[in-house]
Short mmCIF file of C-alpha atoms and ligand atoms in Angstrom, two decimals:
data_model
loop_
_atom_site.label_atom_id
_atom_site.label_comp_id
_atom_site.label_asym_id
_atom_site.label_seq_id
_atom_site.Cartn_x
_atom_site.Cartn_y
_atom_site.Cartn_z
CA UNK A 1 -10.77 -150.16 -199.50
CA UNK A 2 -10.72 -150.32 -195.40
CA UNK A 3 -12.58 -146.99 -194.05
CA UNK A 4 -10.03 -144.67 -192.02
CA UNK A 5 -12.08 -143.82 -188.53
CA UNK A 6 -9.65 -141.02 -187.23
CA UNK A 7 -11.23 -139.69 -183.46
CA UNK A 8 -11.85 -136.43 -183.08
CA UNK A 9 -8.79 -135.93 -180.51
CA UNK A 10 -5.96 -136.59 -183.10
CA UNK A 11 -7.20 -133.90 -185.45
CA UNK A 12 -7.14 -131.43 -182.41
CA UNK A 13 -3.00 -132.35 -181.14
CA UNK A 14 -2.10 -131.81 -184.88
CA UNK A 15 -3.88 -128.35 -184.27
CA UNK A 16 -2.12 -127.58 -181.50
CA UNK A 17 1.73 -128.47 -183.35
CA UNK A 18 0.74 -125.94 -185.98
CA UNK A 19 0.22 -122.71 -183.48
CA UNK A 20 3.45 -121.18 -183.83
CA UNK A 21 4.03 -121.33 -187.27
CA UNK A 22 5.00 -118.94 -189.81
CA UNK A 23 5.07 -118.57 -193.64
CA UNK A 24 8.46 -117.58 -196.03
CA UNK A 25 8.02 -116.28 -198.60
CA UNK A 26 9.75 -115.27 -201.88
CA UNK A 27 9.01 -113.17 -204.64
CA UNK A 28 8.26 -115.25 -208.06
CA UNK A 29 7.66 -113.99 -211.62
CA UNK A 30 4.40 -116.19 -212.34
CA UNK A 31 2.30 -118.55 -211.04
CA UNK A 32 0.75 -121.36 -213.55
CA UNK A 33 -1.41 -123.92 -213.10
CA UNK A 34 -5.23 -124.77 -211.15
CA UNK A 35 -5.94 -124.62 -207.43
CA UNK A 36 -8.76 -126.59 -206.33
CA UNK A 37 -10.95 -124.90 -203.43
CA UNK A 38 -12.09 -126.33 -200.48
CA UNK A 39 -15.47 -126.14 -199.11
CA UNK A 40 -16.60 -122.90 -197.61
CA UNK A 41 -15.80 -122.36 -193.68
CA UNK A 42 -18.43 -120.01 -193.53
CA UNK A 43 -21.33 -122.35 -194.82
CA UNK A 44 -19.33 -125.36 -193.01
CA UNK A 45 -19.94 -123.64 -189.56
CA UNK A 46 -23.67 -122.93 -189.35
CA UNK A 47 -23.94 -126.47 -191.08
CA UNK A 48 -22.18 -128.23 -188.07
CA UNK A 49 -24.17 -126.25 -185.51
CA UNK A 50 -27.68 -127.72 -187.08
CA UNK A 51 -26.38 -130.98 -186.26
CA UNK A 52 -27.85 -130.29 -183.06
CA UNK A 53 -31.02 -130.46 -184.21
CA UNK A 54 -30.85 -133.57 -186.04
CA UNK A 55 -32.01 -137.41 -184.23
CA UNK A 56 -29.68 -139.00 -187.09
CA UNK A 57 -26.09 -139.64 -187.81
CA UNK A 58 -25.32 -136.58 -190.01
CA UNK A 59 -23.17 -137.03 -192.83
CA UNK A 60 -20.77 -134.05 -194.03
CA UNK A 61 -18.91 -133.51 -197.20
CA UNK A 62 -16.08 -131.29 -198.50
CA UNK A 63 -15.40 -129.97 -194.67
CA UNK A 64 -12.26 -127.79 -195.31
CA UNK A 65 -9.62 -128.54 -192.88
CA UNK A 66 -9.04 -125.53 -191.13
CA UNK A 67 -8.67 -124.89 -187.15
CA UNK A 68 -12.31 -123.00 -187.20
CA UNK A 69 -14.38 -126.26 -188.29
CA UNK A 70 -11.95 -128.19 -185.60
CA UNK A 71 -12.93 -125.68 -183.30
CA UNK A 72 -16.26 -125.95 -183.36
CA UNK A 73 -16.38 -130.05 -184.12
CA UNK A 74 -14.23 -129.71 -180.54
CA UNK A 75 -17.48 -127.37 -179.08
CA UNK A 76 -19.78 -130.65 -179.98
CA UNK A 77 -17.59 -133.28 -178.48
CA UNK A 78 -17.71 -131.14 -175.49
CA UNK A 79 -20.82 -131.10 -175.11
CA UNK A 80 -21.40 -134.75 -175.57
CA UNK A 81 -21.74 -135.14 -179.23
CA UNK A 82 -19.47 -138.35 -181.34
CA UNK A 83 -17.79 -136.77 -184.24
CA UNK A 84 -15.98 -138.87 -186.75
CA UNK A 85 -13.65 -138.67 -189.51
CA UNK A 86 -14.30 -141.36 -191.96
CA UNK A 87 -12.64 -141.42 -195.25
CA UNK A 88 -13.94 -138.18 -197.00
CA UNK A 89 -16.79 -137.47 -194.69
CA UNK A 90 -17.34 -136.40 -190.86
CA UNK A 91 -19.73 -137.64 -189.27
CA UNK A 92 -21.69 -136.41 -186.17
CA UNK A 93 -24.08 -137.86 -184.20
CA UNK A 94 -25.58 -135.20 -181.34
CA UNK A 95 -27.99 -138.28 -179.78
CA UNK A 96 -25.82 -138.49 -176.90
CA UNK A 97 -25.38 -134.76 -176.49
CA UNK A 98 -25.97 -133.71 -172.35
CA UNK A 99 -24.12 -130.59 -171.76
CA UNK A 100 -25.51 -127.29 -172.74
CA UNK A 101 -22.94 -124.83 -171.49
CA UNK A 102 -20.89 -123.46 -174.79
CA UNK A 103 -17.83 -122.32 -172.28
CA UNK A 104 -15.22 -119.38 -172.54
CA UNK A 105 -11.82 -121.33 -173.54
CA UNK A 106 -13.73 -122.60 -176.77
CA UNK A 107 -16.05 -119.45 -177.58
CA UNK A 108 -13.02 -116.95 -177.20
CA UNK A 109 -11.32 -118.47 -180.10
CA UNK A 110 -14.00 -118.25 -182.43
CA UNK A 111 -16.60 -115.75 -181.98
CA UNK A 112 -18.91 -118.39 -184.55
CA UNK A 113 -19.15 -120.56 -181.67
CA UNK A 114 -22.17 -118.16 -181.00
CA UNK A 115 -24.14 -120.62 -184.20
CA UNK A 116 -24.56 -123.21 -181.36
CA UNK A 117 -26.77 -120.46 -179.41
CA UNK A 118 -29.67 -121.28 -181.17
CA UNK A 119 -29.99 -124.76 -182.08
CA UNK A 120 -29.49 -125.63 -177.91
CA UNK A 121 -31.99 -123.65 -177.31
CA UNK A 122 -34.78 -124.77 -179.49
CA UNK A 123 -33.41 -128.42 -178.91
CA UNK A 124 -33.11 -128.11 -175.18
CA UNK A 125 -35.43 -125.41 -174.09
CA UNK A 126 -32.15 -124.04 -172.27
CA UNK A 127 -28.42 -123.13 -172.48
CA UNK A 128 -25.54 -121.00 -171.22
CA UNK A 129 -22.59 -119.96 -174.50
CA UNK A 130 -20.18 -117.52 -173.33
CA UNK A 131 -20.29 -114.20 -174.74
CA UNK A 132 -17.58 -114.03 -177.20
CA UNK A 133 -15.80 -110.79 -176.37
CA UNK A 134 -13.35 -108.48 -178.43
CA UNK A 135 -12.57 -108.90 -182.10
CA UNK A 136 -9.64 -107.04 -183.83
CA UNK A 137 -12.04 -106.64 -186.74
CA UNK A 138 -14.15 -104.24 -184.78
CA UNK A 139 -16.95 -104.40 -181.84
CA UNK A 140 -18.99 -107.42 -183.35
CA UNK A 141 -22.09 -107.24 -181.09
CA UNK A 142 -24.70 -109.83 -181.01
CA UNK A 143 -27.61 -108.57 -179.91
CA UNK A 144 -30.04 -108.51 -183.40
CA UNK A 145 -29.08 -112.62 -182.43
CA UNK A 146 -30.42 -112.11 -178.81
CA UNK A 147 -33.58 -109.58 -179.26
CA UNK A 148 -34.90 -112.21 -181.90
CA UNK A 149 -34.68 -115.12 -179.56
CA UNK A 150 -36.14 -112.79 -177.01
CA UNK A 151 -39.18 -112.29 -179.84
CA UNK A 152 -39.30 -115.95 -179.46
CA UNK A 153 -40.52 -116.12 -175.80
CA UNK A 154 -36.93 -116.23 -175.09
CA UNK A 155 -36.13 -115.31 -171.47
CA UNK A 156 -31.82 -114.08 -171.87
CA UNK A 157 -29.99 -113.08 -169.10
CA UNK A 158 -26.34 -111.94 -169.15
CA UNK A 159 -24.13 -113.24 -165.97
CA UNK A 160 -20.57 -113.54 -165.25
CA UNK A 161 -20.02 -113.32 -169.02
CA UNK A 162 -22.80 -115.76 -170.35
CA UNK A 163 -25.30 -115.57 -171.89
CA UNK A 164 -28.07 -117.71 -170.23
CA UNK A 165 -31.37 -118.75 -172.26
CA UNK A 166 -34.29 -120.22 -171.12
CA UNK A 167 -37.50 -120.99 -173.38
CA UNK A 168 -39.17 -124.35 -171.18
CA UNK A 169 -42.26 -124.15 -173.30
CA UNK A 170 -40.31 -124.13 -176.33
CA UNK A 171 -39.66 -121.00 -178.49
CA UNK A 172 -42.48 -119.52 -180.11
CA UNK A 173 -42.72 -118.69 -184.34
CA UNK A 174 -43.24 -114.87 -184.88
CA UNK A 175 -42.16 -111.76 -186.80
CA UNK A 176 -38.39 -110.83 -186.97
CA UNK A 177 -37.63 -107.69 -188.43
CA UNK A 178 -33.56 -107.59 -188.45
CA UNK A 179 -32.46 -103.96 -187.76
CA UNK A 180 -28.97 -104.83 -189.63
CA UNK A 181 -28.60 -107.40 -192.06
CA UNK A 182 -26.40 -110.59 -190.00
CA UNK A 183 -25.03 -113.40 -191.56
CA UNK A 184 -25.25 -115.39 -188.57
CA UNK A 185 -27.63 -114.13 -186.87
CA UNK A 186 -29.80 -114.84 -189.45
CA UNK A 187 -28.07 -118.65 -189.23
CA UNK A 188 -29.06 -118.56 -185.93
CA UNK A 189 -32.51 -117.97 -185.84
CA UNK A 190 -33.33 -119.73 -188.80
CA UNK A 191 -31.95 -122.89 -186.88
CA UNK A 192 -34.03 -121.63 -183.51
CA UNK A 193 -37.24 -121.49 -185.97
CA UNK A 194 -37.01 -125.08 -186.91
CA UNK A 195 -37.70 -126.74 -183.99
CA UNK A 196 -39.91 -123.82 -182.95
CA UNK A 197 -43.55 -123.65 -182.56
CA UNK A 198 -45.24 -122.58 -185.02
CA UNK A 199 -44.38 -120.30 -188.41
CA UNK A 200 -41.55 -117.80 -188.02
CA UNK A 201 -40.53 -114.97 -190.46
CA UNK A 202 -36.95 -113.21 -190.72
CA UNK A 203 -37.52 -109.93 -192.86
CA UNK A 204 -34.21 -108.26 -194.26
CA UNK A 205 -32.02 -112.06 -193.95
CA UNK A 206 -28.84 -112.32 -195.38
CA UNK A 207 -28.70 -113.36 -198.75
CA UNK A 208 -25.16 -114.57 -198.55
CA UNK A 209 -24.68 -118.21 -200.09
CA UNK A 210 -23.54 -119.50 -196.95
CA UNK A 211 -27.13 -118.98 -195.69
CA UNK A 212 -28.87 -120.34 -198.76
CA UNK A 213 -27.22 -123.60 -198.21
CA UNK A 214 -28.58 -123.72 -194.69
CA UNK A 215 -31.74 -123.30 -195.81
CA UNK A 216 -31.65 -125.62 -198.34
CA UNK A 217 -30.00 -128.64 -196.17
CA UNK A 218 -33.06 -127.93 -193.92
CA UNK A 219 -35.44 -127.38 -196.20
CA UNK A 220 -34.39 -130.87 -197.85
CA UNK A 221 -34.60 -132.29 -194.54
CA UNK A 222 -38.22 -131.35 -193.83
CA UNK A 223 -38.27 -128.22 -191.98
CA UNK A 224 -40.45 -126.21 -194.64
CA UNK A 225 -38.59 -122.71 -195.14
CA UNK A 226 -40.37 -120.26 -197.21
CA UNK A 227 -38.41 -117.93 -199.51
CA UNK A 228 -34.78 -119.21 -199.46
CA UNK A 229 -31.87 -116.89 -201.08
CA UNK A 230 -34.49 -113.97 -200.17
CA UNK A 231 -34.83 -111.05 -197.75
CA UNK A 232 -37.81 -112.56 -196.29
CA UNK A 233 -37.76 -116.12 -195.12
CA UNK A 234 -40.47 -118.39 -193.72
CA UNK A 235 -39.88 -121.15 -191.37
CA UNK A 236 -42.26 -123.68 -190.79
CA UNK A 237 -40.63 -124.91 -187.19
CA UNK A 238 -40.96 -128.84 -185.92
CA UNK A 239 -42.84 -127.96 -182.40
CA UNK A 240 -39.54 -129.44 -181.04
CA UNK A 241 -39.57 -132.65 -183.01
CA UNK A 242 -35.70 -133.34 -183.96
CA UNK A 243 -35.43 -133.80 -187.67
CA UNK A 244 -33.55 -136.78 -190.11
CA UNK A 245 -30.80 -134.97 -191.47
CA UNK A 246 -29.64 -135.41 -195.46
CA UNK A 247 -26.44 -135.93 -196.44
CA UNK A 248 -25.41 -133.18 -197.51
CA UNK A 249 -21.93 -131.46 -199.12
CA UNK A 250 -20.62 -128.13 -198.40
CA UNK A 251 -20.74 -125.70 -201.20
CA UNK A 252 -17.09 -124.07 -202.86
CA UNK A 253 -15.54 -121.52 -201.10
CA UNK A 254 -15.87 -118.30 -202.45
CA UNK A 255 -13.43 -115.95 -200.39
CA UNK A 256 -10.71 -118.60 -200.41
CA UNK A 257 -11.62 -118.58 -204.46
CA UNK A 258 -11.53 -114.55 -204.74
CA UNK A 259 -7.95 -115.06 -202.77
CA UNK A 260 -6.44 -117.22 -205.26
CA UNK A 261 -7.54 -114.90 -208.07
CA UNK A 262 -5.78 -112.18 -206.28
CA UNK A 263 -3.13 -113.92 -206.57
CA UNK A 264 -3.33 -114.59 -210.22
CA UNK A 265 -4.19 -111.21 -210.38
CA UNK A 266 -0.94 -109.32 -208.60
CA UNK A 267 1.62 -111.60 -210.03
CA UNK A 268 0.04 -111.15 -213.33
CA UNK A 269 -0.36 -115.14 -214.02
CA UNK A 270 -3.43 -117.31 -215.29
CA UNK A 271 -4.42 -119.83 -213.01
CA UNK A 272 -7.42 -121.93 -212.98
CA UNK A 273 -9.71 -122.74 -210.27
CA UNK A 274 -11.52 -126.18 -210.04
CA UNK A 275 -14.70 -127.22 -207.52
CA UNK A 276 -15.76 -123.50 -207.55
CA UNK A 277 -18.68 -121.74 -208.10
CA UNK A 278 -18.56 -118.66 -210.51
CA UNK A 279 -21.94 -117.39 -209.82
CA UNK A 280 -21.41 -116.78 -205.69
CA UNK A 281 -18.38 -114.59 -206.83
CA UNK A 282 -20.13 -111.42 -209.25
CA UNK A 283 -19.01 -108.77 -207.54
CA UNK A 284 -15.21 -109.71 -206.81
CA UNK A 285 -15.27 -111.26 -211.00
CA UNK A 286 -16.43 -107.64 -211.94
CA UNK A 287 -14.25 -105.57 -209.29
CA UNK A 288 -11.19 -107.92 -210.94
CA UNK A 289 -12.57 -107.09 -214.27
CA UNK A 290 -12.75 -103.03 -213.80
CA UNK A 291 -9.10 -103.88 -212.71
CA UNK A 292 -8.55 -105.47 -216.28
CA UNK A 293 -8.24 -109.01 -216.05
CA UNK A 294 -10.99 -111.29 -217.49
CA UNK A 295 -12.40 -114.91 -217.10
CA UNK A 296 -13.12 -118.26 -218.72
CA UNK A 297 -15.85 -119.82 -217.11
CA UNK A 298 -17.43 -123.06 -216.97
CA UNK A 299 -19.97 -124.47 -214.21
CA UNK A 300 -17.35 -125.10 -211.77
CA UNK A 301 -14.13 -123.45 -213.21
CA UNK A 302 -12.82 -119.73 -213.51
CA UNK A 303 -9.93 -119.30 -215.14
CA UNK A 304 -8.56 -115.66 -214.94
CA UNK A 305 -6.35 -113.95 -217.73
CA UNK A 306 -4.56 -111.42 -215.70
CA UNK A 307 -4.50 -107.54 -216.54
CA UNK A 308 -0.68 -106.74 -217.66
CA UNK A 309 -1.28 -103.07 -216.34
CA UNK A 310 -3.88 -103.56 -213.18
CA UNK A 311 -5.92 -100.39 -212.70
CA UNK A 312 -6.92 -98.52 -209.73
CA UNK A 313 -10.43 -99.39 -208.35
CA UNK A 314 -13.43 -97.92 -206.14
CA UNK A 315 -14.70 -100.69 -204.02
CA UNK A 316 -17.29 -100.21 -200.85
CA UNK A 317 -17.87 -103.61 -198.95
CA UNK A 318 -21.34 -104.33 -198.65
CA UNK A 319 -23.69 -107.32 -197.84
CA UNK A 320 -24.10 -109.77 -200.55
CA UNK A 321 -24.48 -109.77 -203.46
CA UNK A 322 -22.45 -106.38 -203.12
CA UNK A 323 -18.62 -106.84 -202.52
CA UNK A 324 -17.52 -108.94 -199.69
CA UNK A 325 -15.73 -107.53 -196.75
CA UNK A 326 -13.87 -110.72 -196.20
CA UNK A 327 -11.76 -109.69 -199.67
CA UNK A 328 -11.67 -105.99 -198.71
CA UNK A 329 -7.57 -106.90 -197.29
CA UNK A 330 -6.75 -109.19 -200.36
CA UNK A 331 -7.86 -106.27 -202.49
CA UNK A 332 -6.12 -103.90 -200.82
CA UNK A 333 -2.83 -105.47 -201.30
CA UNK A 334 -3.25 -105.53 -205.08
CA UNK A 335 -4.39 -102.01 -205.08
CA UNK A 336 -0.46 -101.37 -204.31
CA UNK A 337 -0.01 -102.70 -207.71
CA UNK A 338 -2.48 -100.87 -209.72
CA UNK A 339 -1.62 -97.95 -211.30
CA UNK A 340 -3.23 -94.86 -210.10
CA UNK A 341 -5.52 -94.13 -207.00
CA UNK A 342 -7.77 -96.94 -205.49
CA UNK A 343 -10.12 -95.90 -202.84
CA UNK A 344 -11.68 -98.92 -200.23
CA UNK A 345 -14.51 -97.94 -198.06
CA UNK A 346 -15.41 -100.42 -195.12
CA UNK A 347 -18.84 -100.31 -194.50
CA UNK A 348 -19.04 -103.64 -192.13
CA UNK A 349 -16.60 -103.55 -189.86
CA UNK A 350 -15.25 -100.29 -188.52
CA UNK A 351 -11.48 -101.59 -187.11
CA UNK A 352 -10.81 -104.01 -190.67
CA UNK A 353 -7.49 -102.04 -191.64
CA UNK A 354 -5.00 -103.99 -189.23
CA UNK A 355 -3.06 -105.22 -192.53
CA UNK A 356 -2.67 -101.20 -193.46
CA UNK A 357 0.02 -101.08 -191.48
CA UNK A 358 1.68 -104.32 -191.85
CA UNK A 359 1.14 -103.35 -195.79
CA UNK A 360 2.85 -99.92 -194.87
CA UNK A 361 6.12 -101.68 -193.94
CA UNK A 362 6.08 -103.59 -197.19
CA UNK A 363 6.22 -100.06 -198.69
CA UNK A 364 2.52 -99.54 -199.80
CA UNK A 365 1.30 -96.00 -199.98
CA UNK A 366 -2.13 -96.21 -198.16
CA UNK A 367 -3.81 -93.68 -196.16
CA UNK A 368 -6.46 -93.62 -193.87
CA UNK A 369 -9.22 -91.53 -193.00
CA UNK A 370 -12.17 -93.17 -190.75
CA UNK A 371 -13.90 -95.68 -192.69
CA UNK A 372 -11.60 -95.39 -195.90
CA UNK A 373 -8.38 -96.32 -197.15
CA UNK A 374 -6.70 -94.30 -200.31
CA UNK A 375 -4.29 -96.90 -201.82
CA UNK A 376 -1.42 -95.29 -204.69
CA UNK A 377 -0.10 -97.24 -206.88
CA UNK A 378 2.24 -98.59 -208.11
CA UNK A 379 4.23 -99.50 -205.26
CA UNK A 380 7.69 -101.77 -204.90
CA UNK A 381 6.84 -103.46 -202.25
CA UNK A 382 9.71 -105.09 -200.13
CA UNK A 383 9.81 -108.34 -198.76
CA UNK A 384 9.97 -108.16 -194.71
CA UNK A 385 8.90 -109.85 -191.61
CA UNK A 386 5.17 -108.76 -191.11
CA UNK A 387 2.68 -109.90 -188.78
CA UNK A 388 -1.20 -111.41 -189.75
CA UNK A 389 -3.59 -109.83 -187.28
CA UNK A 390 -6.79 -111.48 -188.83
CA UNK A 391 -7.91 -114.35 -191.08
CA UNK A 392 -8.39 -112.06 -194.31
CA UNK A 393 -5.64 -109.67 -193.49
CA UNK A 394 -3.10 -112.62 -193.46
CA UNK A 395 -3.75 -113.44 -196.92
CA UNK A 396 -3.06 -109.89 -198.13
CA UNK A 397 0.27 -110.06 -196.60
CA UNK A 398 0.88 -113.89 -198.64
CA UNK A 399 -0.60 -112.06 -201.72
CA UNK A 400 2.24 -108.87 -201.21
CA UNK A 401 4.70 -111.44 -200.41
CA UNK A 402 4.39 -112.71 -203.97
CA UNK A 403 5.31 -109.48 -205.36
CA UNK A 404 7.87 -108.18 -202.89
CA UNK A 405 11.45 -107.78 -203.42
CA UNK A 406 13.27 -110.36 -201.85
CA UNK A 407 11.80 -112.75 -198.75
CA UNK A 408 8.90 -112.17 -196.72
CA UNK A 409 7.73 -114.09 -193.23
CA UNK A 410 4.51 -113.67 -192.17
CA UNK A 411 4.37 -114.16 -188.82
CA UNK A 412 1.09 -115.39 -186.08
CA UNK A 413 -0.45 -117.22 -189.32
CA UNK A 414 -2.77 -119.02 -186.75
CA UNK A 415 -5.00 -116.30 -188.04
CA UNK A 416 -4.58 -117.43 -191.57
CA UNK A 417 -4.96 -121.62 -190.67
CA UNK A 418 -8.17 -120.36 -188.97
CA UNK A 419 -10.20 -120.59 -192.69
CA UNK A 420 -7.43 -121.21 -195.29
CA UNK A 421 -7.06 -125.10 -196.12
CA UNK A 422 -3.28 -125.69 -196.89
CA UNK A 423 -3.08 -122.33 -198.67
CA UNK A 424 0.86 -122.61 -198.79
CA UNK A 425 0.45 -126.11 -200.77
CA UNK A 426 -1.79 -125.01 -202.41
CA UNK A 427 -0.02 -121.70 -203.80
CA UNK A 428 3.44 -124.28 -203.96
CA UNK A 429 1.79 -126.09 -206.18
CA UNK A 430 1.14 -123.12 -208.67
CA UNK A 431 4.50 -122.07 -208.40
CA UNK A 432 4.90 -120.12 -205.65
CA UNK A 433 8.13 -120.44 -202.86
CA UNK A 434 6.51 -120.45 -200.12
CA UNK A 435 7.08 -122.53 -197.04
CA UNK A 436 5.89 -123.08 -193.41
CA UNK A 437 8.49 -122.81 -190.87
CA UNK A 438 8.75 -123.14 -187.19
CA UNK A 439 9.44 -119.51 -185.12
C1 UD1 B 1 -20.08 -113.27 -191.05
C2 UD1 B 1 -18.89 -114.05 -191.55
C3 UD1 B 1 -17.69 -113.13 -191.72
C4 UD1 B 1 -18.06 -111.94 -192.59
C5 UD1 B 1 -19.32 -111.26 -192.08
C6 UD1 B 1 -19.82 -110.17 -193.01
C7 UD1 B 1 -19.25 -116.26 -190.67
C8 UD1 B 1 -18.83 -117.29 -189.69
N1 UD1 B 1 -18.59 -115.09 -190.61
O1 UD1 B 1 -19.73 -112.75 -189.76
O2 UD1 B 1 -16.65 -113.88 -192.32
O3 UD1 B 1 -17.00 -111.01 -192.57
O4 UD1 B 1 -20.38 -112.22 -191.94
O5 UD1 B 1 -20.03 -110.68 -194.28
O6 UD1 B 1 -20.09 -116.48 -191.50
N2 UD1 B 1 -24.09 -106.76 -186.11
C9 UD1 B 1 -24.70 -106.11 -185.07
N3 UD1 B 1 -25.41 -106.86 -184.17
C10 UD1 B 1 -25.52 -108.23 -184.27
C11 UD1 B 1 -24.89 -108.86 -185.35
C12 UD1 B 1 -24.19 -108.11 -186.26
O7 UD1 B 1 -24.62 -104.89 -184.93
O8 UD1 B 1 -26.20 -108.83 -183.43
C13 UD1 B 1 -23.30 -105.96 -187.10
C14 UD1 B 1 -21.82 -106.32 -187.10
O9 UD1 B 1 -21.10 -105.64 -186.11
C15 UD1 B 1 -21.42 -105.95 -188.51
C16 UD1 B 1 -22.66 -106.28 -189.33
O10 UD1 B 1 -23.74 -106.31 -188.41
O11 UD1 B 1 -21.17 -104.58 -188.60
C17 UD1 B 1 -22.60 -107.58 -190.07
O12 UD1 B 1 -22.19 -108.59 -189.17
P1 UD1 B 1 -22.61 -110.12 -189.35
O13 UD1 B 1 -23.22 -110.32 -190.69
O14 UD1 B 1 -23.36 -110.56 -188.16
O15 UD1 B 1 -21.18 -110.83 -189.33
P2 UD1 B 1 -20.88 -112.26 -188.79
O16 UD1 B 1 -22.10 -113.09 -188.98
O17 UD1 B 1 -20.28 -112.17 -187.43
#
């Protein structure tokens, strides 16, 4: 079969066609069928940024196609790098990479672009990434990222709204303690340790999959990390040697997996899931259980018999293994269809309720106090035009939308193409009326 080379430039226009789109929906009794997921944004993201420190062609797998990995594929060509799209793979080669300035039109739309931080760094001894600026998830600070390069040797300097890092001798191995646990910051410094000098340590490192599989890829690769899927990992950095990078597939995605169970979940309907990965998804397979559905499982299936009455739930978001924050909002709208009292607690981000509201108008019964939201249940919700104000909260609104009387639009769903790979096909081909429409 003849290889299809696609540039990276066509992938971006097609981006751009798709900003103004918006989602109808109508209600439907059931949903039947399987859903296959896509490979994790969150673990596709770090991944790209390590590319940086590779002196090979690096060969990707299973890259979901959503607008964040096109984002930051866009970030790399800027800065000199040849990404290519060849049959199922991409491909990037960083040897001709020149430019080390991550700027403000790119950074602004995805705060991740901060991954690329540390990999220039240790690559280049030097580089300027914009500081990403306000989230509508809450403050989002990065400065556990910046005080551990600064451990490092380090020398950070904030101007005009960049951050500016210098380490001309190389960054130095040493002790990180992380005040907060930080899924990328711990990304970050993990890929700053392996070209580093010397042995670094990150105590209290994020244990979340996507990190594991960062790890491993370098690991595998021959940057000796000590302690991988712990709180305490050991880097063994390069002294600035670039490294041969495996090929190397990205692992299931696990929110876009606990999305599509929500689904089976609030319109009552059993679905299975192919190319997933049941054990990265305990906590949101028990919090669905307590709500009274159960599972078949194999080693990459989950198929989930729906509760007939869904039951009210306590859930506090937490780091993992704990319950994700990034299904806190898909949660929330099947709360409305529990019966009885469900109370959510937020613990990561303190402004993650922006799809209260637009659940409100749907008629949900949810109230607010600080960090909590009480959810009663059961609701009618009514189909309406709402608006997604984040990635996670547009999926609760596609989840109500199932459920609500009548037709829903969801509106601004450049949120929702941000990490969810065709999610309306996807959902269509379960069943589900759903279509994308021009505003
Ligand atoms: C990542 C995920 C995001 C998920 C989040 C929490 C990616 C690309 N994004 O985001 O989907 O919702 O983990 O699971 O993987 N913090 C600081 N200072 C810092 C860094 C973080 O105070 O320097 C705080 C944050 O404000 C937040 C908490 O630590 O309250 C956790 O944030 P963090 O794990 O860094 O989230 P992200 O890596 O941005």
């Amino acid at each position: 079969m003849k290889s299809k080379l696609i540039r990276y430039n066509d992938i971006n226009n097609f981006q751009l066609k798709r900003h103004m789109d918006y989602l109808k929906a109508q209600s439907v009794d059931s949903l039947s069928g399987t859903i296959n997921i896509s490979g994790a944004k969150n673990a596709s993201l770090p991944l790209i940024a390590m590319t940086i420190l590779a002196k090979n062609d690096v060969n990707i797998r299973n890259l979901p196609h959503v607008a964040d990995i096109r984002t930051l594929l866009k970030l790399l060509t800027n800065l000199g790098a040849d990404v290519s799209f060849l049959d199922e793979k991409v491909v990037v080669d960083t040897k001709p990479l020149y430019e080390t300035k991550a700027t403000y039109d790119i950074v602004k739309t995805m705060r991740a672009s901060i991954l690329v931080l540390g990999p220039l760094l240790s690559r280049f001894g030097h580089c300027e990434v914009s500081l990403p600026g306000g989230c509508a998830i809450g403050q989002r600070p990065i400065d556990l990222h910046l005080k551990a390069l600064e451990q490092m040797g380090a020398q950070i300097e904030i101007k005009s709204g960049y951050i500016e890092a210098r380490a001309p001798e190389g960054l130095q191995g040493c002790s990180i303690i992380f005040d907060k646990i930080t899924v990328t910051g711990t990304a970050n410094i993990v890929m700053a340790a392996a070209l580093a000098n010397g042995k670094t340590t990150i105590t209290n490192a994020a244990l979340e999959p996507e990190v594991v599989q960062l790890c491993e890829v370098l690991n595998d690769s021959g940057v000796k990390i000590e302690g991988i899927g712990t709180a305490v990992l050991t880097i063994h950095g390069t002294a600035g040697k670039l490294i041969d990078i495996i090929d190397f597939s990205i692992i299931p995605d696990r929110i876009e997996a606990g999305t599509y169970l929500c689904a089976g979940a609030i319109t009552k309907s059993q679905i299975t899931l192919t190319s997933v990965e049941p054990k990265h998804l305990g906590a949101v397979l028990a919090k669905l259980e307590e709500m009274g559905s159960s599972f078949t499982l194999t080693d990459d299936t989950i198929t989930i018999h729906p509760a007939q009455n869904i039951k009210a739930v306590k859930i506090i978001t937490q780091e993992y293994p704990a319950f994700p924050t990034d299904m806190q909002a898909q949660f929330m709208a099947l709360a409305t269809q529990a019966d009885g009292v469900s109370i959510i607690e937020e613990r990561l981000f303190e402004n993650r309720f922006m799809h209260v509201s637009e659940l409100q108008r749907m008629g949900a019964d949810i109230s607010l106090n600080g960090h909590t939201a009480t959810v009663k249940g059961k609701t009618t919700l009514s189909g309406t035009d709402v608006m997604a104000t984040d990635l996670r909260a547009s999926s609760a609104l596609v989840l109500a939308a199932l459920v609500a009387n009548g037709e829903t639009n969801v509106h601004r769903i450049y949120h929702l193409d941000r990490g969810y790979d065709a999610l309306e096909k996807k959902l269509e081909g379960v069943g589900a009326d759903i279509k994308r429409l021009k505003e």
